[in-house]
Amino acid sequence: MPIELPIDDQEASTDVDLKTQLIRFVITGAGSGILDFGLTLLLQYVFGAPEWAAKAVGFVCGTTMAYLINRRWTFRAEPSAARFFAVAVLYLVTFAVQVGIYTGLSRLWDEQIHWSLLAFVIAQGTATVINFVVQRAVIFKIR
C-alpha cells in the first residue's frame, strides 16, 4: 500500500503491520516534533515566555497534530470516543513527563539554543517511546 492518508474513515482498519506502523509513527513524530520545537523556541526566545509555558504550548500543538495523523494514517483506526479519551489521558501523562524533563534540564543547563535542543530531544524521545508502546498495545486496539 502506498504511503498516504486515508480519504475517509471507512478505509480505516487496524491491520497495519508493526514495521509500517513504526515507520509512519516516526515520520509523523518528526513532523510533530518540528512543530513542537519550533513553537517552543519561538515562544521562549522570541517572545520571552518561560520555558515551561513555551514547552506546554509546543507540546499541545505537536501532540494534537500527531494524534490526528496517527489515528488515520499510522494505525488506520476509526474514530472512537473511548480511544479519544484514552489518548487524552496518555497525553496528560506524557505532557507531565515531557514538560518536566525539558524544564528540569533547561534549569540545569545554560539557556542557550543548543542546550534547549538537547533537552527537547531527551524529553521528546522519552515521550515518543511511551506514546508508541501505549498507543500500539492499548489505545488503537480499543473498539
mmCIF file of C-alpha atoms in Angstrom:
data_model
loop_
_atom_site.group_PDB
_atom_site.id
_atom_site.type_symbol
_atom_site.label_atom_id
_atom_site.label_comp_id
_atom_site.label_asym_id
_atom_site.label_seq_id
_atom_site.Cartn_x
_atom_site.Cartn_y
_atom_site.Cartn_z
ATOM 1 C CA MET A 1 0.000 0.000 0.000
ATOM 2 C CA PRO A 2 1.436 3.429 -0.867
ATOM 3 C CA ILE A 3 2.094 5.904 1.937
ATOM 4 C CA GLU A 4 -0.907 8.232 2.013
ATOM 5 C CA LEU A 5 -3.612 9.439 4.328
ATOM 6 C CA PRO A 6 -6.916 7.569 4.076
ATOM 7 C CA ILE A 7 -9.511 9.626 2.214
ATOM 8 C CA ASP A 8 -12.258 8.834 4.708
ATOM 9 C CA ASP A 9 -12.817 6.822 7.864
ATOM 10 C CA GLN A 10 -14.454 3.923 6.003
ATOM 11 C CA GLU A 11 -10.980 2.999 4.730
ATOM 12 C CA ALA A 12 -9.616 2.743 8.267
ATOM 13 C CA SER A 13 -8.615 -0.640 9.628
ATOM 14 C CA THR A 14 -6.310 -1.984 12.305
ATOM 15 C CA ASP A 15 -4.467 -4.468 10.083
ATOM 16 C CA VAL A 16 -1.305 -2.373 9.617
ATOM 17 C CA ASP A 17 1.847 -4.352 10.449
ATOM 18 C CA LEU A 18 4.346 -3.310 13.142
ATOM 19 C CA LYS A 19 7.099 -2.189 10.728
ATOM 20 C CA THR A 20 4.724 0.042 8.756
ATOM 21 C CA GLN A 21 3.263 1.474 11.959
ATOM 22 C CA LEU A 22 6.710 2.191 13.352
ATOM 23 C CA ILE A 23 7.885 3.937 10.169
ATOM 24 C CA ARG A 24 4.695 6.005 9.959
ATOM 25 C CA PHE A 25 4.882 6.825 13.676
ATOM 26 C CA VAL A 26 8.459 8.088 13.289
ATOM 27 C CA ILE A 27 7.578 10.197 10.221
ATOM 28 C CA THR A 28 4.548 11.659 11.988
ATOM 29 C CA GLY A 29 6.566 12.219 15.144
ATOM 30 C CA ALA A 30 9.304 14.038 13.238
ATOM 31 C CA GLY A 31 6.797 16.454 11.727
ATOM 32 C CA SER A 32 5.043 16.948 15.027
ATOM 33 C CA GLY A 33 8.383 17.384 16.775
ATOM 34 C CA ILE A 34 9.393 20.118 14.336
ATOM 35 C CA LEU A 35 6.131 21.944 15.037
ATOM 36 C CA ASP A 36 6.547 21.440 18.805
ATOM 37 C CA PHE A 37 10.198 22.543 18.933
ATOM 38 C CA GLY A 38 9.660 25.449 16.535
ATOM 39 C CA LEU A 39 6.827 26.857 18.624
ATOM 40 C CA THR A 40 8.763 26.218 21.839
ATOM 41 C CA LEU A 41 11.790 28.167 20.584
ATOM 42 C CA LEU A 42 9.670 30.945 19.104
ATOM 43 C CA LEU A 43 7.769 31.468 22.342
ATOM 44 C CA GLN A 44 10.806 31.066 24.602
ATOM 45 C CA TYR A 45 13.463 33.008 22.699
ATOM 46 C CA VAL A 46 11.475 35.497 20.605
ATOM 47 C CA PHE A 47 8.531 36.252 22.890
ATOM 48 C CA GLY A 48 10.307 35.632 26.216
ATOM 49 C CA ALA A 49 7.865 33.052 27.571
ATOM 50 C CA PRO A 50 9.076 30.889 30.472
ATOM 51 C CA GLU A 51 10.466 27.537 29.290
ATOM 52 C CA TRP A 52 7.613 25.566 30.886
ATOM 53 C CA ALA A 53 4.931 27.685 29.164
ATOM 54 C CA ALA A 54 6.691 27.628 25.797
ATOM 55 C CA LYS A 55 7.112 23.845 26.001
ATOM 56 C CA ALA A 56 3.495 23.380 27.072
ATOM 57 C CA VAL A 57 2.136 25.253 24.031
ATOM 58 C CA GLY A 58 4.532 23.448 21.693
ATOM 59 C CA PHE A 59 3.555 20.090 23.179
ATOM 60 C CA VAL A 60 -0.187 20.682 22.860
ATOM 61 C CA CYS A 61 0.099 21.748 19.208
ATOM 62 C CA GLY A 62 2.534 18.960 18.295
ATOM 63 C CA THR A 63 0.629 16.168 20.000
ATOM 64 C CA THR A 64 -2.712 17.290 18.582
ATOM 65 C CA MET A 65 -1.235 17.100 15.093
ATOM 66 C CA ALA A 66 0.363 13.719 15.894
ATOM 67 C CA TYR A 67 -2.884 12.195 17.176
ATOM 68 C CA LEU A 68 -4.879 13.262 14.136
ATOM 69 C CA ILE A 69 -2.304 11.850 11.713
ATOM 70 C CA ASN A 70 -1.538 8.697 13.725
ATOM 71 C CA ARG A 71 -5.199 7.752 14.096
ATOM 72 C CA ARG A 72 -5.866 7.954 10.379
ATOM 73 C CA TRP A 73 -2.544 7.016 8.822
ATOM 74 C CA THR A 74 -0.287 5.147 11.252
ATOM 75 C CA PHE A 75 -2.854 2.954 12.977
ATOM 76 C CA ARG A 76 -5.714 3.383 10.448
ATOM 77 C CA ALA A 77 -8.318 3.391 13.186
ATOM 78 C CA GLU A 78 -11.881 4.606 13.068
ATOM 79 C CA PRO A 79 -12.963 7.494 15.321
ATOM 80 C CA SER A 80 -13.910 6.424 18.835
ATOM 81 C CA ALA A 81 -14.878 8.384 21.940
ATOM 82 C CA ALA A 82 -13.194 5.743 24.138
ATOM 83 C CA ARG A 83 -9.986 5.965 22.091
ATOM 84 C CA PHE A 84 -10.038 9.766 22.192
ATOM 85 C CA PHE A 85 -10.434 9.692 25.993
ATOM 86 C CA ALA A 86 -7.595 7.153 26.316
ATOM 87 C CA VAL A 87 -5.322 9.305 24.143
ATOM 88 C CA ALA A 88 -6.196 12.375 26.214
ATOM 89 C CA VAL A 89 -5.155 10.534 29.400
ATOM 90 C CA LEU A 90 -1.959 9.262 27.741
ATOM 91 C CA TYR A 91 -1.121 12.765 26.506
ATOM 92 C CA LEU A 92 -1.652 14.186 30.000
ATOM 93 C CA VAL A 93 0.886 11.690 31.327
ATOM 94 C CA THR A 94 3.402 12.324 28.536
ATOM 95 C CA PHE A 95 2.761 16.066 28.875
ATOM 96 C CA ALA A 96 3.877 15.931 32.507
ATOM 97 C CA VAL A 97 6.864 13.727 31.617
ATOM 98 C CA GLN A 98 7.966 15.870 28.686
ATOM 99 C CA VAL A 99 7.480 19.310 30.234
ATOM 100 C CA GLY A 100 9.075 18.081 33.454
ATOM 101 C CA ILE A 101 12.162 16.735 31.711
ATOM 102 C CA TYR A 102 12.504 19.809 29.454
ATOM 103 C CA THR A 103 12.056 22.246 32.355
ATOM 104 C CA GLY A 104 14.397 20.333 34.656
ATOM 105 C CA LEU A 105 17.163 20.126 32.076
ATOM 106 C CA SER A 106 16.613 23.758 30.993
ATOM 107 C CA ARG A 107 17.146 24.898 34.570
ATOM 108 C CA LEU A 108 20.170 22.641 34.982
ATOM 109 C CA TRP A 109 21.927 23.914 31.833
ATOM 110 C CA ASP A 110 22.605 27.418 30.498
ATOM 111 C CA GLU A 111 19.756 28.941 28.500
ATOM 112 C CA GLN A 112 21.212 28.551 25.022
ATOM 113 C CA ILE A 113 19.589 27.073 21.949
ATOM 114 C CA HIS A 114 21.908 24.040 21.727
ATOM 115 C CA TRP A 115 21.112 23.097 25.345
ATOM 116 C CA SER A 116 17.401 23.639 24.668
ATOM 117 C CA LEU A 117 17.681 21.345 21.661
ATOM 118 C CA LEU A 118 19.331 18.610 23.722
ATOM 119 C CA ALA A 119 16.711 18.975 26.482
ATOM 120 C CA PHE A 120 13.978 18.813 23.837
ATOM 121 C CA VAL A 121 15.427 15.674 22.221
ATOM 122 C CA ILE A 122 15.673 13.869 25.560
ATOM 123 C CA ALA A 123 12.148 14.903 26.613
ATOM 124 C CA GLN A 124 10.659 14.141 23.181
ATOM 125 C CA GLY A 125 12.430 10.805 22.913
ATOM 126 C CA THR A 126 11.101 9.671 26.276
ATOM 127 C CA ALA A 127 7.545 10.726 25.399
ATOM 128 C CA THR A 128 7.761 9.124 21.945
ATOM 129 C CA VAL A 129 8.671 5.713 23.333
ATOM 130 C CA ILE A 130 5.872 5.889 25.901
ATOM 131 C CA ASN A 131 3.360 7.043 23.261
ATOM 132 C CA PHE A 132 4.161 4.368 20.691
ATOM 133 C CA VAL A 133 4.086 1.486 23.142
ATOM 134 C CA VAL A 134 0.816 2.540 24.775
ATOM 135 C CA GLN A 135 -0.899 3.519 21.518
ATOM 136 C CA ARG A 136 0.039 0.299 19.730
ATOM 137 C CA ALA A 137 -0.556 -2.072 22.652
ATOM 138 C CA VAL A 138 -3.650 -0.458 24.155
ATOM 139 C CA ILE A 139 -5.273 2.576 22.583
ATOM 140 C CA PHE A 140 -5.567 1.546 18.954
ATOM 141 C CA LYS A 141 -6.826 -1.883 19.987
ATOM 142 C CA ILE A 142 -9.893 -0.235 21.575
ATOM 143 C CA ARG A 143 -13.038 -0.866 19.547
#
